[in-house]
Coordinates of C-alpha atoms in Angstrom, one line a residue:
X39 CA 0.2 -33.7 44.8
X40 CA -0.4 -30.3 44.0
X41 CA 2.4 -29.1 46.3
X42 CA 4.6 -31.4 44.4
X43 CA 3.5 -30.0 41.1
X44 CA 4.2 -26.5 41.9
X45 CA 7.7 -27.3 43.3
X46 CA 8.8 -28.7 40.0
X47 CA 7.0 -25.8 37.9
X48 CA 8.6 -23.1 40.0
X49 CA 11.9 -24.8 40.3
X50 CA 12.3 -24.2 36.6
X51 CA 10.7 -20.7 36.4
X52 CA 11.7 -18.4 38.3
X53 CA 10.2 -15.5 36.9
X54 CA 9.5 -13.3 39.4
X55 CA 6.2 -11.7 38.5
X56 CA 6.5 -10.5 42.3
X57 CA 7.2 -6.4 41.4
X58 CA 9.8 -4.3 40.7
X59 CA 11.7 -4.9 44.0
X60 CA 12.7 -8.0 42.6
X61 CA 15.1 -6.9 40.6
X62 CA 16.1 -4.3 42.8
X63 CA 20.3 -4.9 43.4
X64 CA 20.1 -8.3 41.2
X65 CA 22.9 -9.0 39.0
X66 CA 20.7 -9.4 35.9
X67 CA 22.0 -10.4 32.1
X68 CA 20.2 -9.3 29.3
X69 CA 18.9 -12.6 27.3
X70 CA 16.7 -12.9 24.0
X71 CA 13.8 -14.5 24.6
X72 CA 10.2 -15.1 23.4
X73 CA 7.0 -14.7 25.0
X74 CA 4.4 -18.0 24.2
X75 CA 1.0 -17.2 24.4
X76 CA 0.6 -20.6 22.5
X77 CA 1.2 -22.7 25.5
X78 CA -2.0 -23.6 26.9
X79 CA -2.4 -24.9 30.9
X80 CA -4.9 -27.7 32.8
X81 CA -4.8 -28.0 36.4
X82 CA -6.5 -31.0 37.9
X83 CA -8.2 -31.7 34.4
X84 CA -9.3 -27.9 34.0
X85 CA -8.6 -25.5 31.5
X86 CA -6.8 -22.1 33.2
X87 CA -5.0 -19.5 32.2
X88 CA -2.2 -17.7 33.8
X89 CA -2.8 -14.4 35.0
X90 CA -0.9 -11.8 37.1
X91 CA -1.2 -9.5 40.2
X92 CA -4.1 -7.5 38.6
X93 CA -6.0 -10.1 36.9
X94 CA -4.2 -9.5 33.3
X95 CA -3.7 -12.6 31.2
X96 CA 0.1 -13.7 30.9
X97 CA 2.3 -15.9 28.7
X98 CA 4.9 -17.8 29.7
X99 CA 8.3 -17.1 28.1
X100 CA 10.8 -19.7 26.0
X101 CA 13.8 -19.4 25.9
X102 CA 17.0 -21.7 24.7
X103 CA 14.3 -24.4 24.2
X104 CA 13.0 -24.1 27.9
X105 CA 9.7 -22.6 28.9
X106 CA 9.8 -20.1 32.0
X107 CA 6.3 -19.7 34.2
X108 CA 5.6 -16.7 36.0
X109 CA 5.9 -17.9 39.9
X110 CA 3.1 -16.0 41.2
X111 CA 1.0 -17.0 38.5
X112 CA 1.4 -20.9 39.2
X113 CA 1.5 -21.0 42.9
X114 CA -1.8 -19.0 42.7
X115 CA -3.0 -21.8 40.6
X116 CA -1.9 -24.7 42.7
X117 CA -3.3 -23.0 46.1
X118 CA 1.1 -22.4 47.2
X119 CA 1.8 -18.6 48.9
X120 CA 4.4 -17.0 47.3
X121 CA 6.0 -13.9 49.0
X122 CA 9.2 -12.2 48.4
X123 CA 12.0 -10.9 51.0
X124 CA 13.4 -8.0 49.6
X125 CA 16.5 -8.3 52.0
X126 CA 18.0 -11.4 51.2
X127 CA 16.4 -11.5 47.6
X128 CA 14.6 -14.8 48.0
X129 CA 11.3 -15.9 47.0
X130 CA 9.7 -18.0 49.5
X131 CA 7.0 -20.6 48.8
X132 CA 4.6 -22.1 50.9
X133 CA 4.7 -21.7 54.3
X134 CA 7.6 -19.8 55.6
X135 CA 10.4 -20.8 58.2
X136 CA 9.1 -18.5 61.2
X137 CA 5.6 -18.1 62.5
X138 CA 4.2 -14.7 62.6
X139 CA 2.1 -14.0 65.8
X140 CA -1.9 -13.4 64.6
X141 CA -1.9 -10.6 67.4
X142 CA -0.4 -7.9 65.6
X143 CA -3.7 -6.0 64.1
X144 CA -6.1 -8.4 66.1
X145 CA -9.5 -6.7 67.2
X146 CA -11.9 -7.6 69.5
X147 CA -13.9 -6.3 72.6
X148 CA -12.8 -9.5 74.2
X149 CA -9.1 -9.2 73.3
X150 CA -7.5 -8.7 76.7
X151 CA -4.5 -8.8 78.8
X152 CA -6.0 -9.2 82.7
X153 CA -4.2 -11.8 84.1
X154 CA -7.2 -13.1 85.8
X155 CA -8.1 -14.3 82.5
X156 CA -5.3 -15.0 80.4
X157 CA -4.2 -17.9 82.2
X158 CA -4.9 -21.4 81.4
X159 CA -4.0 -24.8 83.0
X160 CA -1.2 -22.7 85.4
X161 CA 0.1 -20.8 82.4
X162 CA 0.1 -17.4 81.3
X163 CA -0.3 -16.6 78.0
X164 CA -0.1 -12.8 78.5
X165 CA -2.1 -11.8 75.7
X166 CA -5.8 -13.9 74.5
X167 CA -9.2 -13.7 73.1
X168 CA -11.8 -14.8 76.0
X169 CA -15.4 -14.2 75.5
X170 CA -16.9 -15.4 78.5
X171 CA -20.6 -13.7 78.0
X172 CA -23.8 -15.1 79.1
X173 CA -25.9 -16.6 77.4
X174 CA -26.0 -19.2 74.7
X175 CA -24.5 -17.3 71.9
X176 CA -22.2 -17.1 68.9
X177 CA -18.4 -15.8 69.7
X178 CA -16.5 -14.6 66.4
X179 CA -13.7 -12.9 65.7
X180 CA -12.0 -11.7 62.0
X181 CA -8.5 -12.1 60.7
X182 CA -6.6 -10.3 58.3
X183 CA -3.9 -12.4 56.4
X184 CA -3.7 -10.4 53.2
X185 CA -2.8 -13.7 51.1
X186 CA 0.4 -13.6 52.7
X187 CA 0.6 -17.2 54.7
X188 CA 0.4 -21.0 53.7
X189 CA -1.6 -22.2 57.4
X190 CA -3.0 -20.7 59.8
X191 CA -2.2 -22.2 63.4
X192 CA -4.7 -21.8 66.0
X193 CA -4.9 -22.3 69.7
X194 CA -8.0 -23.1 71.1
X195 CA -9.8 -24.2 74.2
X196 CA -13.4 -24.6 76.0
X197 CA -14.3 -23.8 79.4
X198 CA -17.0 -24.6 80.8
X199 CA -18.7 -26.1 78.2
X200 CA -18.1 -27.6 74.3
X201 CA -17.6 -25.3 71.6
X202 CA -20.0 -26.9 69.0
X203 CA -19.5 -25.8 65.2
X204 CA -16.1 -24.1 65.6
X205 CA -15.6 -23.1 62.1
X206 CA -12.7 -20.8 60.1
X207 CA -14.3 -19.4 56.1
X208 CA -12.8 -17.6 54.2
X209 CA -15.0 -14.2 54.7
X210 CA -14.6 -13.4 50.7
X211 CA -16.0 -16.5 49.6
X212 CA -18.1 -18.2 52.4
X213 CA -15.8 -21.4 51.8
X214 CA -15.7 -23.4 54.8
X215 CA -11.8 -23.9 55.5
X216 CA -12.4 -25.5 58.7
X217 CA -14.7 -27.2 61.2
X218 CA -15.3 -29.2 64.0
X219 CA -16.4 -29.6 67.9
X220 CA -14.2 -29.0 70.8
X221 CA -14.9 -30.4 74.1
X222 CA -13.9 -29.3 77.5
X223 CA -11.5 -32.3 77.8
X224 CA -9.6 -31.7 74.6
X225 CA -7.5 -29.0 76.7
X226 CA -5.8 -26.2 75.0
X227 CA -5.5 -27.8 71.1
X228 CA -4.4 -26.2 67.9
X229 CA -6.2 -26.2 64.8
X230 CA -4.1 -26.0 61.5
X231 CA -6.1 -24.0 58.6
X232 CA -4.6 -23.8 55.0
X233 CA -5.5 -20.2 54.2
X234 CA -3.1 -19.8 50.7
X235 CA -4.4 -16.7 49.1
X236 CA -6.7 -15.7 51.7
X237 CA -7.2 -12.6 52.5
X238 CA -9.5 -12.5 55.4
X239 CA -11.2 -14.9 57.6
X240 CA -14.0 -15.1 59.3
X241 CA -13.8 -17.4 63.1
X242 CA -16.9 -18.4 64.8
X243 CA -17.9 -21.1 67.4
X244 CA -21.1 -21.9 69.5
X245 CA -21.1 -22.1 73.1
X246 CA -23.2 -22.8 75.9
X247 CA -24.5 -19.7 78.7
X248 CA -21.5 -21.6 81.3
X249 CA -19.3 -21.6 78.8
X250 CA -16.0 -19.6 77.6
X251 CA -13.7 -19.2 74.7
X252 CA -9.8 -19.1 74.7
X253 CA -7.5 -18.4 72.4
X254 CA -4.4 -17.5 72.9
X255 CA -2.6 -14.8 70.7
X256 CA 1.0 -14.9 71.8
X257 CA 1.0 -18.8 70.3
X258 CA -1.7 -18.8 67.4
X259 CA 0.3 -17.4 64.6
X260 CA 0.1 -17.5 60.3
X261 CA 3.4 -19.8 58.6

């Protein structure tokens, strides 16, 4: 529903809100309008009000007897990403037509590219996170989304043994995004994450001393 919501809102409001770039090259027309700070805003039930980039309250505008939200403001509201692409002067919301790989800025002592382990089920994924230490232990990882992506698409798989409490929070708030169990017989899966206005997260999973991690980068990517 809220998706829905922030389709029709935007779809009369495009107000950028989004930076000076926007306008960069636009064919704009000067208009009279008015801002409205009397317009007041409820989102599931709840009293909000509309702020920008840098936390500053914002009113909407009217003009010729229509009123005009700012698009970052709402989307922000409504959980939608909202990015702009300077080249083909489009603001895109939600999640965006191409997937963008997570391994570009990954870290991890267990990142690695040895063939020996990067392949899976015949296949070789060239580039993954393995943790295959001993022990019964936690393996973790961060990622860095900067509040630019809708989902989060993750690969996953357990060798050896079950990943018990495989879990993605948002590292800013604690919030649980996502959880469950994988077992051994679940194969290589992908976990989908909504992550809108994240800007980091925090990935961790239990597993047994036989067991390994594997995630593929080259596949697991941010939309």
């Amino acid at each position: 529903m809220k998706k829905k919501v922030a389709i029709t809102l935007t779809s009369l409001a495009m107000l950028g809100c989004l930076g000076t770039g926007v306008y960069a090259g636009s064919n704009l027309q000067e208009i009279k309008a008015y801002l409205n700070p009397g317009i007041k805003f409820k989102v599931d039930g709840q009293s909000v009000q509309l702020k920008n980039s840098s936390g500053a309250v914002i009113a909407p505008i009217t003009y010729n007897n229509t009123t005009y939200l700012p698009v970052r403001a709402i989307s922000d509201l409504l959980g939608v990403t909202v990015n702009f692409d300077g080249k083909s002067n489009t603001i895109q919301l939600g999640e965006q037509s191409e997937g963008y790989s997570i391994a570009t800025g990954f870290e991890s002592s267990y990142r690695t590219k040895d063939p020996s382990m990067t392949v899976y089920k015949g296949k070789d994924f060239k580039d993954v996170y393995f943790d295959n230490g001993s022990g019964k232990r936690g393996s973790s990882f961060m990622l860095y989304p900067k509040g630019k992506y809708q989902k989060l698409y993750l690969q996953v798989a357990a060798i050896g043994s079950d990943i018990t409490d495989f879990h993605v929070l948002d590292s800013k708030t604690d919030t649980v995004l996502k959880k469950q169990n994988i077992s051994v017989e679940d194969g290589l899966i992908t976990i989908e994450v909504n992550i809108a206005g994240v800007d980091s997260l925090f990935v961790h999973g239990d597993v047994e001393e036989d067991g390994s991690v594997f995630i593929p980068l080259t596949t697991s990517y941010y939309k």
